[in-house]
């Protein structure tokens, strides 16, 4: 995906807004309105944002961006988060790797583990382990979502209920102080809840940009997960999670103050 760094920042920013104004982007990035409008045109042509009068809006609150377009968002942060998660998972564990691009980064860091048992509904994750013939990989059944490279639906859930996993690696569409963990549609949310139910340890992976994203399907409260692995967190967010018994693992020691 040929987006420059500013366009990637804009794409992250708009996911947290109902309307992102041109004038706000001009001020934040210290560039001309003409430059911002060129960025908007490129993002709109790729169907990553919707043009609105005076600015842009997210494409949808009911569906996430396509998997291929999300892979490069916050890639450095996702890689560092994944490295922390890999340190928590011992050799010989059974691991369910769920939906999302951050989960894909976790899968890459697990390639050097030994004697893992991998379960997933994430087709990209399954492919990553193709050259590790010593690591058994079990895919769920289910309906394939072409845009997101995963399997969802009742068949996927039925497949998951046949097992109990040592570790469930949970991605998400958004995080909200009041509503907890969010996804973009009920299929994602349903599958995430089963992942939580069937895992002895649930590790939530989400970078800072997931807070405030306009995902609309509720998954569960933060109390349902053991730990959040992230890059940056505010003092208020940290207090909220600790009150619900969630451990916080930062890829870098960075707590944002209001």
PDB file of C-alpha atoms in Angstrom:
ATOM      1  CA  UNK A   1       0.000   0.000   0.000  1.00  0.00           C
ATOM      2  CA  UNK A   2       1.757   3.136  -1.239  1.00  0.00           C
ATOM      3  CA  UNK A   3       0.788   5.645   1.441  1.00  0.00           C
ATOM      4  CA  UNK A   4       3.225   8.122   2.900  1.00  0.00           C
ATOM      5  CA  UNK A   5       3.700   8.604   6.648  1.00  0.00           C
ATOM      6  CA  UNK A   6       1.338  11.579   6.843  1.00  0.00           C
ATOM      7  CA  UNK A   7      -1.399   9.688   5.006  1.00  0.00           C
ATOM      8  CA  UNK A   8      -1.012   6.778   7.418  1.00  0.00           C
ATOM      9  CA  UNK A   9      -1.392   9.180  10.347  1.00  0.00           C
ATOM     10  CA  UNK A  10      -4.504  10.664   8.716  1.00  0.00           C
ATOM     11  CA  UNK A  11      -5.949   7.190   8.211  1.00  0.00           C
ATOM     12  CA  UNK A  12      -5.444   6.367  11.895  1.00  0.00           C
ATOM     13  CA  UNK A  13      -6.855   9.712  13.000  1.00  0.00           C
ATOM     14  CA  UNK A  14     -10.038   9.528  10.938  1.00  0.00           C
ATOM     15  CA  UNK A  15     -10.936   6.141  12.459  1.00  0.00           C
ATOM     16  CA  UNK A  16     -11.488   7.993  15.755  1.00  0.00           C
ATOM     17  CA  UNK A  17     -13.647  10.805  14.342  1.00  0.00           C
ATOM     18  CA  UNK A  18     -17.108  11.328  12.910  1.00  0.00           C
ATOM     19  CA  UNK A  19     -15.616  14.104  10.776  1.00  0.00           C
ATOM     20  CA  UNK A  20     -11.976  15.088  10.359  1.00  0.00           C
ATOM     21  CA  UNK A  21     -11.658  18.629   9.030  1.00  0.00           C
ATOM     22  CA  UNK A  22      -9.120  19.791   6.477  1.00  0.00           C
ATOM     23  CA  UNK A  23      -8.219  22.770   8.654  1.00  0.00           C
ATOM     24  CA  UNK A  24      -7.372  20.473  11.583  1.00  0.00           C
ATOM     25  CA  UNK A  25      -5.079  18.386   9.381  1.00  0.00           C
ATOM     26  CA  UNK A  26      -3.400  21.513   8.026  1.00  0.00           C
ATOM     27  CA  UNK A  27      -2.696  22.703  11.564  1.00  0.00           C
ATOM     28  CA  UNK A  28      -1.470  19.361  12.853  1.00  0.00           C
ATOM     29  CA  UNK A  29       0.866  18.551   9.960  1.00  0.00           C
ATOM     30  CA  UNK A  30       1.903  22.134   9.197  1.00  0.00           C
ATOM     31  CA  UNK A  31       1.305  21.788   5.457  1.00  0.00           C
ATOM     32  CA  UNK A  32      -0.905  23.593   2.966  1.00  0.00           C
ATOM     33  CA  UNK A  33      -4.575  22.799   2.394  1.00  0.00           C
ATOM     34  CA  UNK A  34      -3.643  21.819  -1.173  1.00  0.00           C
ATOM     35  CA  UNK A  35      -1.289  19.150   0.180  1.00  0.00           C
ATOM     36  CA  UNK A  36      -3.977  17.799   2.512  1.00  0.00           C
ATOM     37  CA  UNK A  37      -6.513  17.709  -0.323  1.00  0.00           C
ATOM     38  CA  UNK A  38      -4.084  15.651  -2.397  1.00  0.00           C
ATOM     39  CA  UNK A  39      -3.783  13.246   0.534  1.00  0.00           C
ATOM     40  CA  UNK A  40      -7.563  13.080   0.792  1.00  0.00           C
ATOM     41  CA  UNK A  41      -7.892  12.362  -2.918  1.00  0.00           C
ATOM     42  CA  UNK A  42      -5.441   9.471  -2.717  1.00  0.00           C
ATOM     43  CA  UNK A  43      -7.114   7.980   0.346  1.00  0.00           C
ATOM     44  CA  UNK A  44     -10.582   8.347  -1.186  1.00  0.00           C
ATOM     45  CA  UNK A  45      -9.470   6.787  -4.474  1.00  0.00           C
ATOM     46  CA  UNK A  46      -8.323   3.731  -2.502  1.00  0.00           C
ATOM     47  CA  UNK A  47     -11.737   3.677  -0.725  1.00  0.00           C
ATOM     48  CA  UNK A  48     -10.062   4.168   2.649  1.00  0.00           C
ATOM     49  CA  UNK A  49     -12.051   7.281   3.638  1.00  0.00           C
ATOM     50  CA  UNK A  50     -15.283   9.060   2.666  1.00  0.00           C
ATOM     51  CA  UNK A  51     -15.150  12.650   1.489  1.00  0.00           C
ATOM     52  CA  UNK A  52     -17.362  14.984   3.509  1.00  0.00           C
ATOM     53  CA  UNK A  53     -17.971  18.708   3.251  1.00  0.00           C
ATOM     54  CA  UNK A  54     -14.878  20.291   4.751  1.00  0.00           C
ATOM     55  CA  UNK A  55     -13.054  17.033   5.413  1.00  0.00           C
ATOM     56  CA  UNK A  56     -13.284  13.245   5.579  1.00  0.00           C
ATOM     57  CA  UNK A  57     -15.010  10.512   7.594  1.00  0.00           C
ATOM     58  CA  UNK A  58     -14.418   6.774   8.168  1.00  0.00           C
ATOM     59  CA  UNK A  59     -15.700   4.512   5.424  1.00  0.00           C
ATOM     60  CA  UNK A  60     -17.931   2.592   7.835  1.00  0.00           C
ATOM     61  CA  UNK A  61     -18.538   1.814  11.489  1.00  0.00           C
ATOM     62  CA  UNK A  62     -19.985  -1.567  10.506  1.00  0.00           C
ATOM     63  CA  UNK A  63     -16.899  -2.951   8.734  1.00  0.00           C
ATOM     64  CA  UNK A  64     -13.195  -2.558   9.213  1.00  0.00           C
ATOM     65  CA  UNK A  65     -10.769  -1.560   6.491  1.00  0.00           C
ATOM     66  CA  UNK A  66      -9.677  -4.497   4.304  1.00  0.00           C
ATOM     67  CA  UNK A  67      -6.916  -6.625   5.805  1.00  0.00           C
ATOM     68  CA  UNK A  68      -4.372  -5.625   3.134  1.00  0.00           C
ATOM     69  CA  UNK A  69      -4.934  -1.939   3.891  1.00  0.00           C
ATOM     70  CA  UNK A  70      -4.522  -2.430   7.664  1.00  0.00           C
ATOM     71  CA  UNK A  71      -1.299  -4.403   7.588  1.00  0.00           C
ATOM     72  CA  UNK A  72       0.896  -1.322   7.341  1.00  0.00           C
ATOM     73  CA  UNK A  73      -0.909   0.842   9.886  1.00  0.00           C
ATOM     74  CA  UNK A  74       1.283   1.273  12.980  1.00  0.00           C
ATOM     75  CA  UNK A  75       3.519  -1.556  11.810  1.00  0.00           C
ATOM     76  CA  UNK A  76       6.415  -0.654  14.128  1.00  0.00           C
ATOM     77  CA  UNK A  77       4.132  -0.579  17.164  1.00  0.00           C
ATOM     78  CA  UNK A  78       2.503  -3.881  16.214  1.00  0.00           C
ATOM     79  CA  UNK A  79       5.893  -5.537  15.811  1.00  0.00           C
ATOM     80  CA  UNK A  80       7.033  -4.416  19.260  1.00  0.00           C
ATOM     81  CA  UNK A  81       3.744  -5.506  20.823  1.00  0.00           C
ATOM     82  CA  UNK A  82       4.097  -8.907  19.171  1.00  0.00           C
ATOM     83  CA  UNK A  83       7.603  -9.385  20.543  1.00  0.00           C
ATOM     84  CA  UNK A  84       6.315  -8.833  24.077  1.00  0.00           C
ATOM     85  CA  UNK A  85       3.511 -11.336  23.557  1.00  0.00           C
ATOM     86  CA  UNK A  86       5.944 -13.961  22.243  1.00  0.00           C
ATOM     87  CA  UNK A  87       7.952 -13.700  25.449  1.00  0.00           C
ATOM     88  CA  UNK A  88       4.842 -14.615  27.449  1.00  0.00           C
ATOM     89  CA  UNK A  89       4.045 -17.783  25.491  1.00  0.00           C
ATOM     90  CA  UNK A  90       6.125 -20.837  26.412  1.00  0.00           C
ATOM     91  CA  UNK A  91       7.237 -23.575  24.073  1.00  0.00           C
ATOM     92  CA  UNK A  92       4.760 -26.424  23.963  1.00  0.00           C
ATOM     93  CA  UNK A  93       1.674 -24.229  24.425  1.00  0.00           C
ATOM     94  CA  UNK A  94      -1.573 -24.439  22.498  1.00  0.00           C
ATOM     95  CA  UNK A  95      -2.422 -21.038  21.031  1.00  0.00           C
ATOM     96  CA  UNK A  96      -5.494 -19.683  19.290  1.00  0.00           C
ATOM     97  CA  UNK A  97      -4.574 -16.762  17.035  1.00  0.00           C
ATOM     98  CA  UNK A  98      -7.641 -14.703  16.223  1.00  0.00           C
ATOM     99  CA  UNK A  99      -8.673 -11.975  13.833  1.00  0.00           C
ATOM    100  CA  UNK A 100      -6.562  -8.957  12.953  1.00  0.00           C
ATOM    101  CA  UNK A 101      -3.269  -7.669  11.665  1.00  0.00           C
ATOM    102  CA  UNK A 102      -1.658  -7.304  15.104  1.00  0.00           C
ATOM    103  CA  UNK A 103      -2.355 -11.007  15.627  1.00  0.00           C
ATOM    104  CA  UNK A 104      -0.528 -11.653  12.351  1.00  0.00           C
ATOM    105  CA  UNK A 105       2.532  -9.919  13.785  1.00  0.00           C
ATOM    106  CA  UNK A 106       2.276 -12.139  16.872  1.00  0.00           C
ATOM    107  CA  UNK A 107       2.203 -15.200  14.632  1.00  0.00           C
ATOM    108  CA  UNK A 108       5.426 -14.099  12.934  1.00  0.00           C
ATOM    109  CA  UNK A 109       7.188 -13.807  16.293  1.00  0.00           C
ATOM    110  CA  UNK A 110       6.066 -17.327  17.239  1.00  0.00           C
ATOM    111  CA  UNK A 111       7.683 -18.975  14.233  1.00  0.00           C
ATOM    112  CA  UNK A 112      10.815 -19.778  16.254  1.00  0.00           C
ATOM    113  CA  UNK A 113       8.900 -21.362  19.124  1.00  0.00           C
ATOM    114  CA  UNK A 114       9.071 -25.109  19.577  1.00  0.00           C
ATOM    115  CA  UNK A 115       6.308 -27.703  19.957  1.00  0.00           C
ATOM    116  CA  UNK A 116       3.456 -25.222  19.609  1.00  0.00           C
ATOM    117  CA  UNK A 117      -0.064 -26.236  18.686  1.00  0.00           C
ATOM    118  CA  UNK A 118      -1.630 -23.475  16.605  1.00  0.00           C
ATOM    119  CA  UNK A 119      -5.362 -22.958  16.125  1.00  0.00           C
ATOM    120  CA  UNK A 120      -6.727 -20.114  14.040  1.00  0.00           C
ATOM    121  CA  UNK A 121      -9.485 -18.734  11.851  1.00  0.00           C
ATOM    122  CA  UNK A 122      -6.996 -16.266  10.354  1.00  0.00           C
ATOM    123  CA  UNK A 123      -5.947 -17.478   6.899  1.00  0.00           C
ATOM    124  CA  UNK A 124      -2.880 -15.241   6.769  1.00  0.00           C
ATOM    125  CA  UNK A 125      -1.697 -16.648  10.083  1.00  0.00           C
ATOM    126  CA  UNK A 126      -2.178 -20.227   8.896  1.00  0.00           C
ATOM    127  CA  UNK A 127      -0.084 -19.534   5.800  1.00  0.00           C
ATOM    128  CA  UNK A 128       2.780 -18.156   7.900  1.00  0.00           C
ATOM    129  CA  UNK A 129       3.264 -21.574   9.504  1.00  0.00           C
ATOM    130  CA  UNK A 130       3.322 -23.449   6.179  1.00  0.00           C
ATOM    131  CA  UNK A 131       7.099 -23.982   6.383  1.00  0.00           C
ATOM    132  CA  UNK A 132       7.013 -25.182   9.992  1.00  0.00           C
ATOM    133  CA  UNK A 133       5.915 -28.753   9.389  1.00  0.00           C
ATOM    134  CA  UNK A 134       6.713 -29.600  13.009  1.00  0.00           C
ATOM    135  CA  UNK A 135       4.001 -27.210  14.251  1.00  0.00           C
ATOM    136  CA  UNK A 136       0.476 -28.579  13.750  1.00  0.00           C
ATOM    137  CA  UNK A 137      -2.007 -25.952  12.570  1.00  0.00           C
ATOM    138  CA  UNK A 138      -5.757 -26.419  12.821  1.00  0.00           C
ATOM    139  CA  UNK A 139      -8.041 -24.066  10.917  1.00  0.00           C
ATOM    140  CA  UNK A 140     -11.623 -23.578  11.977  1.00  0.00           C
ATOM    141  CA  UNK A 141     -14.445 -24.213   9.595  1.00  0.00           C
ATOM    142  CA  UNK A 142     -16.554 -21.209   8.635  1.00  0.00           C
ATOM    143  CA  UNK A 143     -17.485 -18.661   6.011  1.00  0.00           C
ATOM    144  CA  UNK A 144     -14.528 -16.888   4.437  1.00  0.00           C
ATOM    145  CA  UNK A 145     -14.492 -13.110   4.433  1.00  0.00           C
ATOM    146  CA  UNK A 146     -12.405 -12.305   1.389  1.00  0.00           C
ATOM    147  CA  UNK A 147     -11.653  -8.709   2.428  1.00  0.00           C
ATOM    148  CA  UNK A 148     -10.334  -9.803   5.806  1.00  0.00           C
ATOM    149  CA  UNK A 149      -8.736 -13.191   5.044  1.00  0.00           C
ATOM    150  CA  UNK A 150     -10.531 -15.000   7.854  1.00  0.00           C
ATOM    151  CA  UNK A 151     -13.266 -17.523   8.668  1.00  0.00           C
ATOM    152  CA  UNK A 152     -16.321 -16.552  10.718  1.00  0.00           C
ATOM    153  CA  UNK A 153     -19.856 -17.717  11.480  1.00  0.00           C
ATOM    154  CA  UNK A 154     -21.500 -20.572  13.355  1.00  0.00           C
ATOM    155  CA  UNK A 155     -19.249 -23.249  11.849  1.00  0.00           C
ATOM    156  CA  UNK A 156     -16.163 -21.386  13.032  1.00  0.00           C
ATOM    157  CA  UNK A 157     -17.602 -21.108  16.532  1.00  0.00           C
ATOM    158  CA  UNK A 158     -18.536 -24.795  16.615  1.00  0.00           C
ATOM    159  CA  UNK A 159     -14.968 -25.685  15.620  1.00  0.00           C
ATOM    160  CA  UNK A 160     -13.526 -23.577  18.422  1.00  0.00           C
ATOM    161  CA  UNK A 161     -15.767 -25.094  21.100  1.00  0.00           C
ATOM    162  CA  UNK A 162     -14.149 -28.495  20.532  1.00  0.00           C
ATOM    163  CA  UNK A 163     -10.917 -27.336  22.167  1.00  0.00           C
ATOM    164  CA  UNK A 164      -9.511 -25.471  25.132  1.00  0.00           C
ATOM    165  CA  UNK A 165      -6.470 -23.299  24.386  1.00  0.00           C
ATOM    166  CA  UNK A 166      -3.640 -22.381  26.732  1.00  0.00           C
ATOM    167  CA  UNK A 167      -3.458 -18.906  25.203  1.00  0.00           C
ATOM    168  CA  UNK A 168      -5.977 -16.943  23.168  1.00  0.00           C
ATOM    169  CA  UNK A 169      -4.500 -13.995  21.273  1.00  0.00           C
ATOM    170  CA  UNK A 170      -7.300 -11.508  20.822  1.00  0.00           C
ATOM    171  CA  UNK A 171      -7.332  -8.623  18.370  1.00  0.00           C
ATOM    172  CA  UNK A 172     -10.109  -6.043  18.287  1.00  0.00           C
ATOM    173  CA  UNK A 173     -11.678  -3.287  16.229  1.00  0.00           C
ATOM    174  CA  UNK A 174     -11.728  -0.696  18.988  1.00  0.00           C
ATOM    175  CA  UNK A 175     -11.393   0.058  22.694  1.00  0.00           C
ATOM    176  CA  UNK A 176     -13.773   2.263  24.627  1.00  0.00           C
ATOM    177  CA  UNK A 177     -13.621   3.478  28.230  1.00  0.00           C
ATOM    178  CA  UNK A 178     -17.313   2.667  28.823  1.00  0.00           C
ATOM    179  CA  UNK A 179     -18.090  -0.206  26.435  1.00  0.00           C
ATOM    180  CA  UNK A 180     -14.830  -2.121  26.647  1.00  0.00           C
ATOM    181  CA  UNK A 181     -13.683  -4.250  23.715  1.00  0.00           C
ATOM    182  CA  UNK A 182     -15.360  -3.608  20.357  1.00  0.00           C
ATOM    183  CA  UNK A 183     -15.373  -5.143  16.890  1.00  0.00           C
ATOM    184  CA  UNK A 184     -16.869  -4.019  13.615  1.00  0.00           C
ATOM    185  CA  UNK A 185     -19.603  -6.606  13.127  1.00  0.00           C
ATOM    186  CA  UNK A 186     -21.447  -9.282  15.144  1.00  0.00           C
ATOM    187  CA  UNK A 187     -19.582 -12.178  13.486  1.00  0.00           C
ATOM    188  CA  UNK A 188     -16.276 -10.807  14.739  1.00  0.00           C
ATOM    189  CA  UNK A 189     -17.671 -10.090  18.193  1.00  0.00           C
ATOM    190  CA  UNK A 190     -19.250 -13.545  18.544  1.00  0.00           C
ATOM    191  CA  UNK A 191     -16.031 -15.289  17.585  1.00  0.00           C
ATOM    192  CA  UNK A 192     -13.980 -13.129  19.967  1.00  0.00           C
ATOM    193  CA  UNK A 193     -16.264 -14.033  22.873  1.00  0.00           C
ATOM    194  CA  UNK A 194     -15.810 -17.753  22.175  1.00  0.00           C
ATOM    195  CA  UNK A 195     -12.040 -17.278  21.964  1.00  0.00           C
ATOM    196  CA  UNK A 196     -12.208 -15.765  25.460  1.00  0.00           C
ATOM    197  CA  UNK A 197     -14.424 -18.560  26.799  1.00  0.00           C
ATOM    198  CA  UNK A 198     -12.173 -21.338  25.448  1.00  0.00           C
ATOM    199  CA  UNK A 199      -8.789 -19.906  26.511  1.00  0.00           C
ATOM    200  CA  UNK A 200      -7.039 -20.322  29.840  1.00  0.00           C
ATOM    201  CA  UNK A 201      -5.127 -17.074  29.316  1.00  0.00           C
ATOM    202  CA  UNK A 202      -6.516 -14.272  27.121  1.00  0.00           C
ATOM    203  CA  UNK A 203      -4.016 -11.716  25.829  1.00  0.00           C
ATOM    204  CA  UNK A 204      -5.516  -8.667  24.147  1.00  0.00           C
ATOM    205  CA  UNK A 205      -3.269  -7.005  21.558  1.00  0.00           C
ATOM    206  CA  UNK A 206      -4.068  -3.439  20.491  1.00  0.00           C
ATOM    207  CA  UNK A 207      -2.036  -0.344  19.709  1.00  0.00           C
ATOM    208  CA  UNK A 208      -2.961   3.094  21.052  1.00  0.00           C
ATOM    209  CA  UNK A 209      -5.013   4.019  17.979  1.00  0.00           C
ATOM    210  CA  UNK A 210      -7.714   1.473  18.865  1.00  0.00           C
ATOM    211  CA  UNK A 211      -9.013   3.757  21.618  1.00  0.00           C
ATOM    212  CA  UNK A 212     -12.028   5.705  20.387  1.00  0.00           C
ATOM    213  CA  UNK A 213     -12.330   3.923  17.050  1.00  0.00           C
ATOM    214  CA  UNK A 214     -15.876   3.831  15.721  1.00  0.00           C
ATOM    215  CA  UNK A 215     -16.420   0.074  15.888  1.00  0.00           C
ATOM    216  CA  UNK A 216     -20.047  -0.740  16.710  1.00  0.00           C
ATOM    217  CA  UNK A 217     -20.257  -4.371  17.908  1.00  0.00           C
ATOM    218  CA  UNK A 218     -19.692  -4.981  21.624  1.00  0.00           C
ATOM    219  CA  UNK A 219     -17.478  -7.930  22.542  1.00  0.00           C
ATOM    220  CA  UNK A 220     -17.088  -7.796  26.328  1.00  0.00           C
ATOM    221  CA  UNK A 221     -15.729  -5.778  29.211  1.00  0.00           C
ATOM    222  CA  UNK A 222     -12.011  -5.454  29.817  1.00  0.00           C
ATOM    223  CA  UNK A 223     -12.366  -7.672  32.883  1.00  0.00           C
ATOM    224  CA  UNK A 224     -12.666 -10.716  30.610  1.00  0.00           C
ATOM    225  CA  UNK A 225      -9.022 -10.537  29.534  1.00  0.00           C
ATOM    226  CA  UNK A 226      -5.895 -11.232  31.527  1.00  0.00           C
ATOM    227  CA  UNK A 227      -3.616  -8.642  29.950  1.00  0.00           C
ATOM    228  CA  UNK A 228      -3.500  -5.857  27.396  1.00  0.00           C
ATOM    229  CA  UNK A 229      -0.369  -5.649  25.272  1.00  0.00           C
ATOM    230  CA  UNK A 230      -0.046  -2.179  23.799  1.00  0.00           C
ATOM    231  CA  UNK A 231       2.410   0.593  22.914  1.00  0.00           C
ATOM    232  CA  UNK A 232       1.088   3.751  24.612  1.00  0.00           C
ATOM    233  CA  UNK A 233      -1.592   4.246  27.237  1.00  0.00           C
ATOM    234  CA  UNK A 234      -2.940   7.244  29.134  1.00  0.00           C
ATOM    235  CA  UNK A 235      -2.961   7.493  32.913  1.00  0.00           C
ATOM    236  CA  UNK A 236      -6.778   7.351  32.887  1.00  0.00           C
ATOM    237  CA  UNK A 237      -6.867   4.283  30.642  1.00  0.00           C
ATOM    238  CA  UNK A 238      -4.305   2.529  32.801  1.00  0.00           C
ATOM    239  CA  UNK A 239      -6.326   3.191  35.957  1.00  0.00           C
ATOM    240  CA  UNK A 240      -9.514   1.935  34.284  1.00  0.00           C
ATOM    241  CA  UNK A 241      -7.910  -1.322  33.219  1.00  0.00           C
ATOM    242  CA  UNK A 242      -6.217  -1.931  36.545  1.00  0.00           C
ATOM    243  CA  UNK A 243      -9.559  -1.463  38.308  1.00  0.00           C
ATOM    244  CA  UNK A 244     -10.899  -4.315  36.175  1.00  0.00           C
ATOM    245  CA  UNK A 245      -7.954  -6.579  36.991  1.00  0.00           C
ATOM    246  CA  UNK A 246      -6.182  -6.279  33.646  1.00  0.00           C
ATOM    247  CA  UNK A 247      -2.399  -6.419  33.524  1.00  0.00           C
ATOM    248  CA  UNK A 248      -0.831  -3.894  31.145  1.00  0.00           C
ATOM    249  CA  UNK A 249       2.293  -4.750  29.172  1.00  0.00           C
ATOM    250  CA  UNK A 250       3.816  -1.852  27.268  1.00  0.00           C
ATOM    251  CA  UNK A 251       6.125  -2.456  24.345  1.00  0.00           C
ATOM    252  CA  UNK A 252       7.851   0.752  25.432  1.00  0.00           C
ATOM    253  CA  UNK A 253       7.581   2.412  28.822  1.00  0.00           C
ATOM    254  CA  UNK A 254       5.208   5.115  27.657  1.00  0.00           C
ATOM    255  CA  UNK A 255       2.279   6.415  29.686  1.00  0.00           C
ATOM    256  CA  UNK A 256       0.561   9.379  28.119  1.00  0.00           C
ATOM    257  CA  UNK A 257      -0.532  12.205  30.393  1.00  0.00           C
ATOM    258  CA  UNK A 258      -3.621  14.282  29.646  1.00  0.00           C
TER     259      UNK A 258
END
